[in-house]
Short mmCIF file of C-alpha atoms in Angstrom, two decimals:
data_model
loop_
_atom_site.label_atom_id
_atom_site.label_comp_id
_atom_site.label_asym_id
_atom_site.label_seq_id
_atom_site.Cartn_x
_atom_site.Cartn_y
_atom_site.Cartn_z
CA LYS A 1 0.11 -0.09 -0.14
CA GLN A 2 1.23 3.55 -0.85
CA GLU A 3 2.50 5.37 2.32
CA VAL A 4 3.31 9.13 1.65
CA THR A 5 5.01 10.88 4.16
CA GLN A 6 5.21 14.78 4.92
CA ILE A 7 8.11 16.52 6.87
CA PRO A 8 7.87 18.62 8.99
CA ALA A 9 4.34 18.48 10.65
CA ALA A 10 4.97 21.86 11.33
CA LEU A 11 6.93 24.91 10.30
CA SER A 12 6.94 28.44 11.34
CA VAL A 13 8.96 31.42 9.47
CA PRO A 14 9.40 34.92 9.28
CA GLU A 15 7.71 36.67 6.42
CA GLY A 16 9.73 36.96 3.30
CA GLU A 17 11.61 33.81 4.08
CA ASN A 18 11.95 31.01 1.13
CA LEU A 19 11.10 27.77 2.27
CA VAL A 20 11.05 24.15 1.29
CA LEU A 21 8.20 21.68 2.05
CA ASN A 22 9.06 17.81 1.95
CA CYS A 23 7.09 15.21 0.40
CA SER A 24 8.19 11.20 0.20
CA PHE A 25 6.17 8.19 -1.21
CA THR A 26 6.93 4.18 -0.77
CA ASP A 27 5.74 3.06 -4.26
CA SER A 28 7.52 4.73 -7.45
CA ALA A 29 4.49 3.70 -9.90
CA ILE A 30 2.85 6.87 -9.62
CA TYR A 31 0.72 8.10 -12.27
CA ASN A 32 0.98 11.91 -10.58
CA LEU A 33 1.92 13.83 -7.53
CA GLN A 34 -0.16 17.03 -6.48
CA TRP A 35 0.16 19.66 -3.89
CA PHE A 36 -3.12 21.13 -2.13
CA ARG A 37 -3.55 23.80 0.45
CA GLN A 38 -5.86 23.74 2.97
CA ASP A 39 -6.91 26.65 5.05
CA PRO A 40 -8.72 25.85 8.66
CA GLY A 41 -12.23 25.38 8.17
CA LYS A 42 -12.25 24.95 4.54
CA GLY A 43 -11.58 22.47 2.00
CA LEU A 44 -8.55 21.89 -0.36
CA THR A 45 -7.21 23.81 -2.94
CA SER A 46 -5.15 22.55 -5.49
CA LEU A 47 -1.68 24.19 -6.22
CA LEU A 48 0.11 22.23 -8.29
CA LEU A 49 -0.22 18.98 -10.10
CA ILE A 50 2.78 17.07 -11.73
CA GLN A 51 2.61 14.26 -14.28
CA SER A 52 5.04 11.30 -14.04
CA SER A 53 6.59 12.33 -16.99
CA GLN A 54 7.31 15.79 -15.40
CA ARG A 55 10.42 16.94 -13.13
CA GLU A 56 8.82 20.12 -11.96
CA GLN A 57 5.82 22.61 -12.02
CA THR A 58 5.60 26.43 -11.54
CA SER A 59 2.74 28.86 -10.41
CA GLY A 60 3.90 32.19 -9.03
CA ARG A 61 5.68 31.89 -6.44
CA LEU A 62 5.46 28.09 -6.03
CA ASN A 63 7.64 25.64 -7.53
CA ALA A 64 6.91 21.75 -7.16
CA SER A 65 9.82 19.07 -8.44
CA LEU A 66 9.38 15.47 -8.70
CA ASP A 67 11.75 12.65 -8.27
CA LYS A 68 10.15 9.44 -9.13
CA SER A 69 13.13 7.13 -8.50
CA SER A 70 13.80 8.49 -4.93
CA GLY A 71 10.35 8.97 -3.97
CA ARG A 72 10.25 12.34 -3.28
CA SER A 73 8.65 15.67 -4.16
CA THR A 74 9.47 19.22 -3.05
CA LEU A 75 7.48 22.17 -2.78
CA TYR A 76 9.42 25.61 -2.66
CA ILE A 77 7.71 28.53 -1.77
CA ALA A 78 9.76 32.12 -2.54
CA ALA A 79 9.57 34.98 -0.58
CA SER A 80 6.29 33.57 1.80
CA GLN A 81 4.01 35.73 3.31
CA PRO A 82 1.31 35.73 6.08
CA GLY A 83 -1.29 34.58 3.59
CA ASP A 84 0.63 31.64 2.74
CA SER A 85 -0.12 29.92 6.36
CA ALA A 86 -1.99 26.88 6.11
CA THR A 87 -1.80 23.29 5.86
CA TYR A 88 -0.10 22.10 2.54
CA LEU A 89 -0.96 18.71 1.66
CA CYS A 90 0.74 16.37 -1.35
CA ALA A 91 -1.24 13.48 -2.77
CA VAL A 92 0.07 10.64 -5.21
CA GLY A 93 -2.28 8.82 -7.72
CA LEU A 94 -1.11 5.71 -8.61
CA HIS A 95 -1.40 3.62 -12.08
CA GLN A 96 -2.42 0.55 -9.96
CA THR A 97 -5.53 1.87 -8.71
CA GLY A 98 -6.37 4.47 -10.64
CA ALA A 99 -4.94 7.92 -11.22
CA ASN A 100 -7.83 9.31 -9.62
CA ASN A 101 -7.58 7.67 -5.97
CA LEU A 102 -5.42 9.80 -4.43
CA PHE A 103 -2.95 8.73 -1.46
CA PHE A 104 -2.71 11.76 1.09
CA GLY A 105 0.13 12.67 3.14
CA THR A 106 -0.98 14.17 6.97
CA GLY A 107 0.28 17.49 5.77
CA THR A 108 2.83 20.27 6.85
CA ARG A 109 1.18 22.99 8.93
CA LEU A 110 2.90 26.13 8.01
CA THR A 111 2.99 29.70 9.66
CA VAL A 112 4.05 32.77 8.12
CA ILE A 113 4.89 35.20 10.59
CA PRO A 114 4.69 38.63 9.54
CA GLU B 1 -23.13 29.73 -6.32
CA THR B 2 -19.85 28.58 -7.53
CA GLY B 3 -17.48 25.71 -7.06
CA VAL B 4 -18.26 22.68 -5.10
CA THR B 5 -20.74 22.90 -1.90
CA GLN B 6 -21.72 20.84 1.03
CA THR B 7 -24.43 21.19 3.08
CA PRO B 8 -24.66 20.81 6.13
CA ARG B 9 -21.29 22.55 7.40
CA HIS B 10 -21.57 20.91 11.03
CA LEU B 11 -23.62 18.10 12.32
CA VAL B 12 -24.26 16.35 15.60
CA MET B 13 -25.85 13.06 15.69
CA GLY B 14 -26.63 10.06 17.99
CA MET B 15 -25.46 6.76 17.08
CA THR B 16 -29.02 5.68 16.22
CA ASN B 17 -29.55 8.70 14.19
CA LYS B 18 -30.13 8.59 10.31
CA LYS B 19 -28.85 11.95 8.82
CA SER B 20 -27.68 12.58 4.85
CA LEU B 21 -24.85 14.82 4.00
CA LYS B 22 -25.49 16.73 0.62
CA CYS B 23 -22.80 17.73 -1.93
CA GLU B 24 -23.49 19.91 -5.35
CA GLN B 25 -21.05 21.28 -7.70
CA HIS B 26 -21.59 23.75 -10.11
CA LEU B 27 -18.51 23.10 -12.36
CA GLY B 28 -20.16 20.92 -15.29
CA HIS B 29 -18.22 18.10 -13.99
CA ASN B 30 -18.48 14.37 -14.55
CA ALA B 31 -16.89 12.74 -11.80
CA MET B 32 -17.63 13.17 -7.75
CA TYR B 33 -16.09 12.13 -4.84
CA TRP B 34 -16.55 11.34 -0.89
CA TYR B 35 -13.38 11.70 1.60
CA LYS B 36 -12.71 11.12 4.92
CA GLN B 37 -10.20 13.34 6.93
CA SER B 38 -9.90 12.54 10.61
CA ALA B 39 -7.92 14.10 12.90
CA LYS B 40 -3.95 13.00 12.29
CA LYS B 41 -4.64 10.65 9.47
CA PRO B 42 -4.51 11.04 6.16
CA LEU B 43 -7.52 12.27 4.05
CA GLU B 44 -9.22 8.78 2.75
CA LEU B 45 -10.92 8.33 -0.40
CA MET B 46 -14.24 6.92 0.38
CA PHE B 47 -16.18 6.55 -2.73
CA VAL B 48 -15.79 7.70 -6.66
CA TYR B 49 -18.35 8.21 -9.27
CA ASN B 50 -18.16 9.05 -12.86
CA PHE B 51 -21.27 9.53 -14.94
CA LYS B 52 -23.37 8.71 -12.03
CA GLU B 53 -21.66 5.20 -11.28
CA GLN B 54 -20.04 4.27 -8.56
CA THR B 55 -16.37 3.20 -9.83
CA GLU B 56 -14.69 3.09 -6.48
CA ASN B 57 -15.31 1.73 -2.96
CA ASN B 58 -12.86 2.22 -0.33
CA SER B 59 -13.46 -0.95 1.59
CA VAL B 60 -15.88 1.59 3.41
CA PRO B 61 -18.51 0.06 6.08
CA SER B 62 -22.03 -0.46 4.85
CA ARG B 63 -23.22 2.16 7.68
CA PHE B 64 -22.46 5.11 4.99
CA SER B 65 -24.23 4.55 1.86
CA PRO B 66 -23.36 6.96 -1.20
CA GLU B 67 -26.16 8.00 -3.90
CA CYS B 68 -25.21 10.09 -6.92
CA PRO B 69 -28.99 10.66 -8.72
CA ASN B 70 -26.98 12.82 -11.44
CA SER B 71 -23.83 14.48 -12.00
CA SER B 72 -24.12 17.53 -9.73
CA HIS B 73 -25.31 16.30 -6.62
CA LEU B 74 -23.71 13.43 -3.97
CA PHE B 75 -25.47 12.28 -1.23
CA LEU B 76 -23.73 10.46 1.75
CA HIS B 77 -26.17 8.76 3.95
CA LEU B 78 -25.39 7.90 7.44
CA HIS B 79 -27.30 5.38 9.69
CA THR B 80 -25.96 3.68 13.18
CA LEU B 81 -22.60 5.30 13.12
CA GLN B 82 -19.90 5.03 15.62
CA PRO B 83 -18.25 7.62 17.41
CA GLU B 84 -15.04 6.99 15.43
CA ASP B 85 -16.89 8.10 12.63
CA SER B 86 -16.56 11.67 13.71
CA ALA B 87 -14.57 13.12 11.26
CA LEU B 88 -14.73 16.14 8.32
CA TYR B 89 -16.12 14.80 5.37
CA LEU B 90 -15.34 16.21 1.87
CA CYS B 91 -16.46 16.30 -1.33
CA ALA B 92 -14.56 16.99 -4.37
CA SER B 93 -15.47 17.09 -8.20
CA SER B 94 -13.12 16.68 -11.49
CA GLN B 95 -13.76 16.71 -15.33
CA GLY B 96 -13.11 13.13 -15.53
CA THR B 97 -11.08 10.43 -13.63
CA SER B 98 -7.79 10.46 -15.60
CA GLY B 99 -4.41 11.57 -14.01
CA SER B 100 -4.67 15.21 -15.52
CA ASP B 101 -7.74 16.02 -14.30
CA THR B 102 -7.53 18.34 -11.29
CA GLN B 103 -10.10 17.60 -8.02
CA TYR B 104 -11.75 20.50 -6.90
CA PHE B 105 -13.11 20.42 -3.00
CA GLY B 106 -15.67 21.69 -1.09
CA PRO B 107 -15.75 22.86 2.42
CA GLY B 108 -16.46 19.68 4.25
CA THR B 109 -18.85 18.79 6.40
CA ARG B 110 -17.84 18.34 10.43
CA LEU B 111 -19.48 15.08 11.77
CA THR B 112 -19.67 14.68 15.49
CA VAL B 113 -21.13 11.40 16.41
CA LEU B 114 -22.27 10.89 20.25
#
């Protein structure tokens, strides 16, 4: 069974700092990997989706990389802002169980201090 | 109203009650999902519907009964639940079920079983 791990579980940084969130997965036969953010009391918002054939995706201040062979992904946030405070979730879709059957990590709770 | 909506947002029920959660998507999508998010655990996929047909049942106990009358609406009928079923129940939708279809989430229903 696919296991997805996110480290650290929580992170506090001062505003303006660049930061990296980590995600690792045990089964490298993934179809895709996605990063979501979840704000308190709200649902998930998709940030970036990386297909298994891709190495990275960028959206604004966010950059996600994927290394399938090592079972790792990173989410890089540049020039962090207080509005970036949220829980960030990593999820993978597998060929075996269906690309849309996502396996999630437990998330990294990010606090950006003004 | 846009996006994915869920009602009610909060629900408290006894173990012998019967209740239903409702999800509606206004995005013209064909696939809908139910997820369960328990404290300190990863998000777990429960059910997937594609064009109103159930395509995934992730070994969910029969006390949870999904219903998808059309591509825009999804229900989760609850009966004789256990306290450990207390969680945030999230609904999501996507255009299709391929690995390139981003899932859009609703705000969730916070369920407490007494």
